[in-house]
Coordinates of C-alpha atoms in Angstrom, one line a residue:
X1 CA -66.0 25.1 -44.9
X2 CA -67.4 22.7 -42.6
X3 CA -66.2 19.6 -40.7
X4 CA -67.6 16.4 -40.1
X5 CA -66.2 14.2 -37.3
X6 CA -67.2 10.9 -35.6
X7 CA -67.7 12.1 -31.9
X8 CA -65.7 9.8 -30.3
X9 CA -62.3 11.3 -32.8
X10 CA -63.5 14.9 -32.0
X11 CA -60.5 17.5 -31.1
X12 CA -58.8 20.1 -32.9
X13 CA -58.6 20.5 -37.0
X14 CA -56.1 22.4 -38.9
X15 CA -57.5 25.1 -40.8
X16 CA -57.8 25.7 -44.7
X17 CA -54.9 28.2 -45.9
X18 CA -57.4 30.2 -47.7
X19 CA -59.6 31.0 -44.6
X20 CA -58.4 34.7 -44.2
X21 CA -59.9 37.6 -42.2
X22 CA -60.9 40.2 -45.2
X23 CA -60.0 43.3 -43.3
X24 CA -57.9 45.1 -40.8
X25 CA -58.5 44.8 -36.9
X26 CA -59.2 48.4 -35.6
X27 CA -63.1 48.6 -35.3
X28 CA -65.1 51.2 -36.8
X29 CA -68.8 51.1 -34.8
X30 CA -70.5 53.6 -37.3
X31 CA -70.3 51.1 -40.2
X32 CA -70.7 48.1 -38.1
X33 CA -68.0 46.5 -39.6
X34 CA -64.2 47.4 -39.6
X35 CA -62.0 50.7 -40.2
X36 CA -61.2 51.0 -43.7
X37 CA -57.5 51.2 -43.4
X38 CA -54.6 50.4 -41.1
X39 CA -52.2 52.9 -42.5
X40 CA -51.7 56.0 -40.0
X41 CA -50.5 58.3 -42.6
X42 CA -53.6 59.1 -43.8
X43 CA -57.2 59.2 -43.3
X44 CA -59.4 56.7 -44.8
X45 CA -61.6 59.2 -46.3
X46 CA -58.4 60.5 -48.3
X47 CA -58.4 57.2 -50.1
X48 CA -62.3 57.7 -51.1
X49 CA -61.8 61.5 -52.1
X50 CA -58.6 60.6 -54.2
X51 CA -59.4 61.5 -58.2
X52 CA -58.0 58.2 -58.9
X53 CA -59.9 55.9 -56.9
X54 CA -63.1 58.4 -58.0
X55 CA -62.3 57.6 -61.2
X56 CA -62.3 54.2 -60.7
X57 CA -66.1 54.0 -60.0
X58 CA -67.3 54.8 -63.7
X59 CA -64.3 52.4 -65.1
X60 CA -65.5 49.4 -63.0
X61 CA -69.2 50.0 -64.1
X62 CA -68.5 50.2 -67.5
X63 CA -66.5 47.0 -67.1
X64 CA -69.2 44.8 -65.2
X65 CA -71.8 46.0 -68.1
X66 CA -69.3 45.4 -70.6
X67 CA -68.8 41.6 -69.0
X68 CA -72.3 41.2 -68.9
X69 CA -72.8 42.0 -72.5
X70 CA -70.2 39.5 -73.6
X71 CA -72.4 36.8 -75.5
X72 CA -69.3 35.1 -77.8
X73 CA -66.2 34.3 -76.9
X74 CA -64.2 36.8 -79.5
X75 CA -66.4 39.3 -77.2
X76 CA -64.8 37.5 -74.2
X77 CA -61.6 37.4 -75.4
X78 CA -61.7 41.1 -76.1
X79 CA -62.8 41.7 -73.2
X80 CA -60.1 40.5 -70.8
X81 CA -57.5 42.5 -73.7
X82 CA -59.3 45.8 -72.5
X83 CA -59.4 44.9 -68.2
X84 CA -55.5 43.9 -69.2
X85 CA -54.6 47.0 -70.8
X86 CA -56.3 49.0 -67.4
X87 CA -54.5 46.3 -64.9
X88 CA -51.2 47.2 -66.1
X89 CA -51.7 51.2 -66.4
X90 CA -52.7 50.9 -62.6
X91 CA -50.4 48.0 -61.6
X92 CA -47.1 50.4 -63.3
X93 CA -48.2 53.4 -61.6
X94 CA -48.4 51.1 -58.4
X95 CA -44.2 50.1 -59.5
X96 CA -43.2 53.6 -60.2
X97 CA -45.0 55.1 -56.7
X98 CA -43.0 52.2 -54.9
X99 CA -39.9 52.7 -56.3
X100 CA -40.5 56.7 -55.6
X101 CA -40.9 55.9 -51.9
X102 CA -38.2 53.6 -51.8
X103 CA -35.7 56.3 -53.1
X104 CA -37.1 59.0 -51.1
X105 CA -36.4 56.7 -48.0
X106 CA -32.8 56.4 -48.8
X107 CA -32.9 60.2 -48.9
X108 CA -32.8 60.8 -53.1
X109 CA -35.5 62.2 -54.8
X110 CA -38.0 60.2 -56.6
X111 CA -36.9 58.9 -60.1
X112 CA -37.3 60.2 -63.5
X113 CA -40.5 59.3 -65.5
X114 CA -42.3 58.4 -62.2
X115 CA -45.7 58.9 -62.1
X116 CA -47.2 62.3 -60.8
X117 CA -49.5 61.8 -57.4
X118 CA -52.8 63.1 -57.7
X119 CA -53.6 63.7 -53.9
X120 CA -52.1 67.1 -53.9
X121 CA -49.9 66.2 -50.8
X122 CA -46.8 67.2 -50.3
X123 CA -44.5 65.9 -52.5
X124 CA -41.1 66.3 -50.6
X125 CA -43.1 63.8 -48.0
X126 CA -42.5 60.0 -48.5
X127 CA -45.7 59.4 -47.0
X128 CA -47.7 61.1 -50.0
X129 CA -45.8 58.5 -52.5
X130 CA -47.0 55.2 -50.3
X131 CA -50.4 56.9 -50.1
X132 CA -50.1 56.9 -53.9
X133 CA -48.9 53.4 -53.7
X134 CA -51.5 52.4 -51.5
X135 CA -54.3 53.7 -54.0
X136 CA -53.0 51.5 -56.7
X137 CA -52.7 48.5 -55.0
X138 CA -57.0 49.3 -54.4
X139 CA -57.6 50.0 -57.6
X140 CA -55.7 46.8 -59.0
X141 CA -57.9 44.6 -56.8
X142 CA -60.7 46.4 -57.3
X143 CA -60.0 45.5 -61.2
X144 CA -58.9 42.0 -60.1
X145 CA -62.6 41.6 -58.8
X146 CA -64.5 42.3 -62.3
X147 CA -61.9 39.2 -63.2
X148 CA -63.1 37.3 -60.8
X149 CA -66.5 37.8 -61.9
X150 CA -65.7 36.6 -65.8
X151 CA -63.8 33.5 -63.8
X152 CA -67.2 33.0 -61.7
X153 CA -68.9 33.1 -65.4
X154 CA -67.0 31.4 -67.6
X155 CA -66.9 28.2 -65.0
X156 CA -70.5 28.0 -65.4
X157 CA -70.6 29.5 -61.5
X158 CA -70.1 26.4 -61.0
X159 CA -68.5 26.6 -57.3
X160 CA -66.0 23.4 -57.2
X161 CA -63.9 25.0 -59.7
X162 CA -62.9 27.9 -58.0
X163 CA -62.6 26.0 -54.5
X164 CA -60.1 24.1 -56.3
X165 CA -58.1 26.7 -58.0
X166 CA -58.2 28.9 -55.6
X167 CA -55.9 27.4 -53.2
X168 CA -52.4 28.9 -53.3
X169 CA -51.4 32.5 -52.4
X170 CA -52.7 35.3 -53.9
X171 CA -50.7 36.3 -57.2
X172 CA -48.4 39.1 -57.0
X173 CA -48.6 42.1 -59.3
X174 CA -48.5 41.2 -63.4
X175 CA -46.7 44.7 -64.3
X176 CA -42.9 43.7 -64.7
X177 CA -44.0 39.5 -64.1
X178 CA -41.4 38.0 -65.2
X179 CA -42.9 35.6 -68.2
X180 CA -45.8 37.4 -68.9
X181 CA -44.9 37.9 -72.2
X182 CA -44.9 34.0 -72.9
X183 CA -48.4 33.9 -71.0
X184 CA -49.6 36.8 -73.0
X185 CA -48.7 35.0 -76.9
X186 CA -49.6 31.4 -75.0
X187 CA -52.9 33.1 -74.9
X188 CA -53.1 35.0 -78.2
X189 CA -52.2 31.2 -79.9
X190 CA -54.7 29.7 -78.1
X191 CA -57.3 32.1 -78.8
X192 CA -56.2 33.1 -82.6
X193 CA -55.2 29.7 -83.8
X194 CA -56.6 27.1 -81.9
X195 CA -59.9 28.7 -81.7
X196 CA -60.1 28.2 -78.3
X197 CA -61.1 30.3 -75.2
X198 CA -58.4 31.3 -72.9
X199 CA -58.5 33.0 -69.2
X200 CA -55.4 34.7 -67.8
X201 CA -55.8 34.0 -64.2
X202 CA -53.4 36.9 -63.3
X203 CA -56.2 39.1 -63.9
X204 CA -58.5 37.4 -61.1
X205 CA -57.7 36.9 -57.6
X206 CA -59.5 33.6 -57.4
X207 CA -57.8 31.7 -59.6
X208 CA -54.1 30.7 -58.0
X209 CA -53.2 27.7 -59.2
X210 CA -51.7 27.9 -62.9
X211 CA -52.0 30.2 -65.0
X212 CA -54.4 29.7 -68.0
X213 CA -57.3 27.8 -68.2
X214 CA -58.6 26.9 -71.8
X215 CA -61.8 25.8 -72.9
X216 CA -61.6 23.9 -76.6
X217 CA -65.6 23.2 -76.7
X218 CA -64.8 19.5 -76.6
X219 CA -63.5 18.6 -73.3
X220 CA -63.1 19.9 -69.8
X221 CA -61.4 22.9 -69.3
X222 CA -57.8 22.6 -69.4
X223 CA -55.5 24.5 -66.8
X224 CA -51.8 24.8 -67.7
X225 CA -48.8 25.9 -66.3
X226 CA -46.8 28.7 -68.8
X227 CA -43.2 28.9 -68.7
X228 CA -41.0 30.4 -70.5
X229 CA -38.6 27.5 -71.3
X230 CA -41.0 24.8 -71.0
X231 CA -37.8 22.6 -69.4
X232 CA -38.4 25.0 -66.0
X233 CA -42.1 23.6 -65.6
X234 CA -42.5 23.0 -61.8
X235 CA -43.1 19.3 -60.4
X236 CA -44.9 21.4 -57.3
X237 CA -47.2 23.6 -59.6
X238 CA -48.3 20.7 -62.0
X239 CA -49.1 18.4 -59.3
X240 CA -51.4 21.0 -57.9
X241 CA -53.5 21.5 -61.0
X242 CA -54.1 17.6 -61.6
X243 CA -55.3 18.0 -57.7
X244 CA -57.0 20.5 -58.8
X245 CA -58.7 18.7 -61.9
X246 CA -59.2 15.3 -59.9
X247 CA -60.7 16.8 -57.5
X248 CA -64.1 18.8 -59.4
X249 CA -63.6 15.8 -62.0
X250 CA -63.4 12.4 -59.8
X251 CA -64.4 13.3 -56.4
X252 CA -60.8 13.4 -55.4
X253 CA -59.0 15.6 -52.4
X254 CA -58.9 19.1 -52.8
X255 CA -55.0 20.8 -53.1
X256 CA -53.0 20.5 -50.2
X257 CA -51.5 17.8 -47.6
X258 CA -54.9 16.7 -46.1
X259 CA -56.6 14.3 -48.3
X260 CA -59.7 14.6 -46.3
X261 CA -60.6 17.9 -47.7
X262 CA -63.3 17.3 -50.0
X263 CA -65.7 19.0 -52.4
X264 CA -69.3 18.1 -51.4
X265 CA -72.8 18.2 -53.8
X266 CA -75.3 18.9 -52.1
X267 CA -77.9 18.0 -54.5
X268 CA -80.2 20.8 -53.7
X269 CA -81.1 24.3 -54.9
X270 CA -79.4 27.3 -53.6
X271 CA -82.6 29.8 -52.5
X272 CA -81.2 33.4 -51.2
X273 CA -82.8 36.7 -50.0
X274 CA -80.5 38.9 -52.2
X275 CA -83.6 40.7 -53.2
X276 CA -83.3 42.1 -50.2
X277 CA -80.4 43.5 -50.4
X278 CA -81.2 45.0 -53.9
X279 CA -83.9 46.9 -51.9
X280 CA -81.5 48.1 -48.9
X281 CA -79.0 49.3 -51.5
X282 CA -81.4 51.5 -53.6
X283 CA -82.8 52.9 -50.3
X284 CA -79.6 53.8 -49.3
X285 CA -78.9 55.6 -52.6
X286 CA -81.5 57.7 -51.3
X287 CA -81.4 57.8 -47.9
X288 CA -77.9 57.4 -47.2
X289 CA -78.7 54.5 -44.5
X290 CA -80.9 52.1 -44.2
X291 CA -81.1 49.1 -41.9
X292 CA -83.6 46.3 -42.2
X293 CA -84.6 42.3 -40.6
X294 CA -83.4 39.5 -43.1
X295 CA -85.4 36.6 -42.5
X296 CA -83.1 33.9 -40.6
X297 CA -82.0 35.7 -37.7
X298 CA -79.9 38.8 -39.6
X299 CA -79.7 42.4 -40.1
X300 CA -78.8 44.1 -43.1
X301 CA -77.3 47.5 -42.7
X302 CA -76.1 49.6 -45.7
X303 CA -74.6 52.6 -45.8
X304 CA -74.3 55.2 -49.1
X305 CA -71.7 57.8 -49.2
X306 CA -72.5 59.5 -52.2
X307 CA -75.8 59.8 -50.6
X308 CA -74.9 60.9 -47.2
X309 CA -72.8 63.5 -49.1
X310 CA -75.6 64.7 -50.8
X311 CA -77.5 65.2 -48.0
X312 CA -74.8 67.4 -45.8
X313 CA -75.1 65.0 -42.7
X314 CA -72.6 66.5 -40.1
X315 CA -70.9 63.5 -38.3
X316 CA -73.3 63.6 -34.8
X317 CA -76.6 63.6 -37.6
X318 CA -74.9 60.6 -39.0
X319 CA -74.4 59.0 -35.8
X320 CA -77.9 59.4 -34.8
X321 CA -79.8 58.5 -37.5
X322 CA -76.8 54.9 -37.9
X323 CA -77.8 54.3 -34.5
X324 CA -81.8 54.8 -35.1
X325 CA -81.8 52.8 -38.0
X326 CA -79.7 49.8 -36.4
X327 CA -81.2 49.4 -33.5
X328 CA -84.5 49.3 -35.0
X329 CA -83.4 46.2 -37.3
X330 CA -81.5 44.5 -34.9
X331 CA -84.7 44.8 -32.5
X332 CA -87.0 43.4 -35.6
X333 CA -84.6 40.8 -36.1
X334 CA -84.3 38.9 -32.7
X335 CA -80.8 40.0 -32.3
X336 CA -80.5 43.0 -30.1
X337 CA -80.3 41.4 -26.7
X338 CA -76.4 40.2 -25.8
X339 CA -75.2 42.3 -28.9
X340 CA -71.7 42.5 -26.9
X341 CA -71.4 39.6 -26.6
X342 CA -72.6 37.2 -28.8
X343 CA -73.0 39.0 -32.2
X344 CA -70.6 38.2 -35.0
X345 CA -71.5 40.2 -38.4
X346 CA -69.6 39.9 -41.9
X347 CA -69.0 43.3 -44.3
X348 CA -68.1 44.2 -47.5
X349 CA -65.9 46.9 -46.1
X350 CA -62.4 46.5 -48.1
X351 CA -63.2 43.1 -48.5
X352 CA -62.9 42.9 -52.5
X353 CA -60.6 40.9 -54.3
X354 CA -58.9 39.7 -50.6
X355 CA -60.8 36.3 -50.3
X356 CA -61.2 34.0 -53.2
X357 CA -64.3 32.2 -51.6
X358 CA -66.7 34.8 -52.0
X359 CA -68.8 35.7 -54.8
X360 CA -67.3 38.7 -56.8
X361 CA -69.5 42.0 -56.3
X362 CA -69.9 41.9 -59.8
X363 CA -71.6 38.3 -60.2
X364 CA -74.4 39.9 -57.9
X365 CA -77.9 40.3 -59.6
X366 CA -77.5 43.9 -59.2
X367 CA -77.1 47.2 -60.8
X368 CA -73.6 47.8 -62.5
X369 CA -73.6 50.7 -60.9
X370 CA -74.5 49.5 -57.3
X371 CA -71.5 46.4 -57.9
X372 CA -69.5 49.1 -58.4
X373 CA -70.0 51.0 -55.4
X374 CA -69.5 47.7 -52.9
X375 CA -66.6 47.4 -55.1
X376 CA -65.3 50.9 -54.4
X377 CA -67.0 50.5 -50.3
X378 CA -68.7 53.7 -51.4
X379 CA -71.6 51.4 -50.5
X380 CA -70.9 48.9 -47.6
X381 CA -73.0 46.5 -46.9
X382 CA -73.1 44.7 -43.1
X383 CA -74.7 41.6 -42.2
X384 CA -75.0 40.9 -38.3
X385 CA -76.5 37.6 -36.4
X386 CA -76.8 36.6 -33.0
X387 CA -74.5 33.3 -32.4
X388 CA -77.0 31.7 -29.6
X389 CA -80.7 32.9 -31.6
X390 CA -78.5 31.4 -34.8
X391 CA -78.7 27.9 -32.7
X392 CA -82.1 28.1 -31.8
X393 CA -83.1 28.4 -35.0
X394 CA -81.5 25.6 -36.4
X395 CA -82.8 23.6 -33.0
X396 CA -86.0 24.3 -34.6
X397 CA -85.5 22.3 -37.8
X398 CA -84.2 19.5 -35.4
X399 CA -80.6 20.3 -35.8
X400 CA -78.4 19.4 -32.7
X401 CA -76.7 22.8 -32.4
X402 CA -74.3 24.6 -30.4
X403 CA -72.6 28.0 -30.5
X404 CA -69.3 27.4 -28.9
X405 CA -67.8 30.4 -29.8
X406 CA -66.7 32.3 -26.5
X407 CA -68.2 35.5 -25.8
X408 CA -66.6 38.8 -26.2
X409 CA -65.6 41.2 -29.1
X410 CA -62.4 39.4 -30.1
X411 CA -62.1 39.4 -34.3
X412 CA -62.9 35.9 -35.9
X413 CA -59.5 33.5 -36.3
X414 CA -58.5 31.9 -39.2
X415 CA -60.3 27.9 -38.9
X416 CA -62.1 29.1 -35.9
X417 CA -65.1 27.1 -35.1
X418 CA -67.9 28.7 -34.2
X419 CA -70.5 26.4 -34.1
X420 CA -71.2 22.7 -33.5
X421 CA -73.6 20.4 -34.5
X422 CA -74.3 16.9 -33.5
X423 CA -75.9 13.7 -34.6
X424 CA -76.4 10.7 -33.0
X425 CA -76.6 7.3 -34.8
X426 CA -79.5 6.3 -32.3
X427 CA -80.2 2.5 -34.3
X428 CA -76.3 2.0 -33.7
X429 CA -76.1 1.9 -30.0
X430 CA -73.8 -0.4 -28.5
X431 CA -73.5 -2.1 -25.1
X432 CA -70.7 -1.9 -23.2
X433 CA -69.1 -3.9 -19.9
X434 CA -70.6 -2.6 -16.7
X435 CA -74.4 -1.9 -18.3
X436 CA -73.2 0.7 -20.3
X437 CA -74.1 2.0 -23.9
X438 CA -72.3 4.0 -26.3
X439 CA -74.3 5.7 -29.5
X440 CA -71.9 6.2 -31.7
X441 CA -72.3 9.9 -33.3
X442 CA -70.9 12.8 -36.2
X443 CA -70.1 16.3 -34.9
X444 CA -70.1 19.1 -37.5
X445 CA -68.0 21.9 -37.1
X446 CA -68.7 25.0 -38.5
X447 CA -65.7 27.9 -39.2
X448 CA -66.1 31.1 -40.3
X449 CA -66.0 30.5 -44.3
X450 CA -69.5 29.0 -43.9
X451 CA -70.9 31.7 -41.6
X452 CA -69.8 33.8 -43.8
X453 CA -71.5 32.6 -46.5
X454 CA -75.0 32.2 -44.9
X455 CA -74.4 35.7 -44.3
X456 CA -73.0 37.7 -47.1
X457 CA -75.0 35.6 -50.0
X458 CA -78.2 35.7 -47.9
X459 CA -79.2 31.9 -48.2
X460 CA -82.5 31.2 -47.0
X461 CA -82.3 29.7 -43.7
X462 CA -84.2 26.6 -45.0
X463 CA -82.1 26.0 -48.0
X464 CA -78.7 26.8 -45.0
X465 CA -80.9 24.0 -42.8
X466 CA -81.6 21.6 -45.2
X467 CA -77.3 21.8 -46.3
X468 CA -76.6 21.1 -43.0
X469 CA -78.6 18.0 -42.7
X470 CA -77.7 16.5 -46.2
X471 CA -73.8 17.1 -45.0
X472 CA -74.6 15.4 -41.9
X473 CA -76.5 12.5 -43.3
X474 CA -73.8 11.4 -45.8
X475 CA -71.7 10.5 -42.1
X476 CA -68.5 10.7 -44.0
X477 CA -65.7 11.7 -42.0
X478 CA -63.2 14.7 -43.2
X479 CA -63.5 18.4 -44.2
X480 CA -66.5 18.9 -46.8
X481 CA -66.8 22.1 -48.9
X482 CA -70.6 22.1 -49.7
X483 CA -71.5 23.5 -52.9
X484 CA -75.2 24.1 -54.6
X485 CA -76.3 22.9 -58.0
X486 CA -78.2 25.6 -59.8
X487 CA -75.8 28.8 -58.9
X488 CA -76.0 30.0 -62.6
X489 CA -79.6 31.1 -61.9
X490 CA -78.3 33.0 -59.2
X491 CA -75.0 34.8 -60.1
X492 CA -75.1 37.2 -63.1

């Protein structure tokens, strides 16, 4: 998200609900993005070793390959049947683990029928049940991500629609939901009878607000509130999705209390380097790590774990050849100088299924197999720029820019702007008393969403450029959220 301002009105801006730091805060150099967990009872490679989460790997494969194969909508509709079926075996393990823990707490042992751990911990130790936990709560949002990528698809990956219905908070688990069951035969008559296609939005994370959306061939899709007694319908929910609606349909605000929040066309093709990291990615299924420039002032670092496995690295190995590799990009790239303090980078460390504005793994013109390794952060990827070269290289397309970010290592803030840039109106000056003139100008603020996106998609810095200037020439003051035209020949 961006924000465009008339100079003279410039000062703070509240920021979007749904701008959410994707990880933890404890830093973990040798990945170059965060520690994988917060928990202290247990070591974050315990997660990646545990059977289930191993397991997981070959499930979410077959499940991207299995979306991508999907050509009717019976095949679509069957489709979200099967992820539903896996949801709820994780997401009732996930009940049963909590419920263990919860008794064990209160000094009882854990409850009949309750699922066995497979971490071989010690089972007389609470800690090994909300380790269990813990791992189910992964793997559901690790599942929730493939559904985020048939949301992504069956929208036309056309962006608007999940900026608009994305913006509530996340959705709590579906195992033990109370009216699922009048979701679950809302959607089997829609489907059956009314020949329609119907997505459960309980099985993405993007998808907040209401909980169907229904495509009848003829007109736009439809998203609808189910409830149980249809007298109980929420005035709050249903005003939402007709925000929602107005919103990618008439240009209207986006969900929320500031009407100045806006989806914005840009009216030009999105252009990436993802190529690149298709390359980095199958060089690090060999190599365990490889590091390389991406052109616009980034690094790319990736590391493989089933390859650094493979290859017996002891942890100071590791260390040395991490190091070698990232220093050499970061020197290619323009960025090394100031690293301390000026560098901000975005990873795909735990990151899945936490923010609804980023492309799912799975929509990524990649191997199944390789979607399902970011997915599982047996593959994390890490993209780092250089705040102040990041200015200068806009300066050079005649942007107006400024990093205003402080230095220093501190995390990025929710709605914290990073970057300004500024425009003057010069044909618009006007004379003031006392042989003064004022030019009146827009300021564009940039927060972290954006960065984020330049980063993590890979846009090509002239296609990021050329955004910037089309936001800034439409001098229309509020909070635009850009979006591309051709992102179907992008996504997969």
């Amino acid at each position: 998200m961006a924000e465009i301002i008339p100079s003279e009105f410039k000062g703070s801006v509240m920021a979007s609900g749904v701008e959410k730091s994707a990880v933890g805060n404890r830093r973990d150099r040798h990945t170059g993005g965060m520690s994988l967990f917060d928990a202290d009872a247990y070591d974050p490679d315990d997660m990646m070793v545990h059977p289930r989460h191993q397991a997981m790997q070959s499930v979410l494969a077959q499940l991207i390959q299995q979306l991508r194969d999907c050509d009717t909508v019976e095949a679509g509709v069957e489709f979200q049947r099967h992820l539903l079926n896996r949801l709820l075996e994780v997401e009732k393990d996930r009940d049963g683990f909590k419920r263990a823990s919860k008794r064990m707490r209160g000094g009882k042992g854990p409850q009949p029928q309750a699922p066995e751990p497979q971490s071989g911990r010690d089972l007389a130790d609470v800690a090994t049940w909300r380790f269990e936990h813990d791992v189910c709560e992964r793997l559901a949002r690790q599942l929730r991500s493939v559904g985020d990528a048939l949301a992504w698809r069956v929208f036309g990956f056309h962006r608007p629609f999940i900026l608009a219905l994305c913006r509530n908070q996340s959705p709590g688990p579906m195992y033990g939901k109370a009216g699922l069951s009048a979701e679950l035969e809302h959607f089997e008559r829609a489907c059956k009878e009314e020949g329609a296609f119907a997505l459960l939005h309980d099985l993405t994370n993007c998808l907040r607000i209401g909980d169907m959306t229904v495509w009848d061939g003829v007109n736009p899709p439809r998203t609808e509130e189910i409830k149980t007694n249809p007298k109980n319908s929420r005035s709050v929910q249903l005003r939402r999705i007709n925000q929602a609606r107005a919103a990618v349909l008439d240009g209207g605000p986006l969900p929320g209390d500031n009407a100045s929040e806006l989806l914005y066309d840009l009216d030009l093709r999105l252009r990436t380097h993802l190529d690149v990291l298709r390359d980095a990615l199958e060089r690090a299924a060999t190599d365990g790590i490889y590091a390389t420039p991406v052109p616009g002032s980034r690094a790319l670092f990736v590391v493989d774990q089933y390859a650094c496995a493979r290859q017996g690295l002891s942890s100071e190995q590791f260390n040395e050849r991490r190091q070698h590799a990232v220093d050499g990009a970061l020197q290619r790239a323009g960025i090394a100088a100031g690293r301390e303090d000026h560098n901000i980078y975005v990873t795909s460390l735990d990151s899945t299924a936490r923010d609804p504005l980023r492309v799912p793994w799975a929509n990524y013109p990649l191997n199944p197999v390789a979607c399902a390794r970011l997915i599982g952060d047996y593959a994390v990827a890490t993209v780092e720029t250089s705040g102040p070269v990041l200015t200068r290289l806009l300066q050079a397309t005649g942007l107006d820019a400024r990093w205003v970010r402080p230095p220093g290592k501190a995390d990025l803030q929710q709605g914290e702007v990073i970057m300004e840039i500024h425009q003057q109106e010069r044909l618009r000056s006007v004379a003031l008393p006392g042989g003064l003139t004022m030019t009146p100008g827009w300021t564009l603020q940039m927060r972290r969403s954006e960065l984020d996106r330049y980063l993590m998609e890979l846009l090509q810095p002239g296609t990021w450029a050329a955004g910037i200037k089309h936001v800034l020439a439409a001098r229309q003051a509020g909070q635009p959220w850009p979006h591309y035209r051709n992102e179907h020949e992008i996504w997969v």
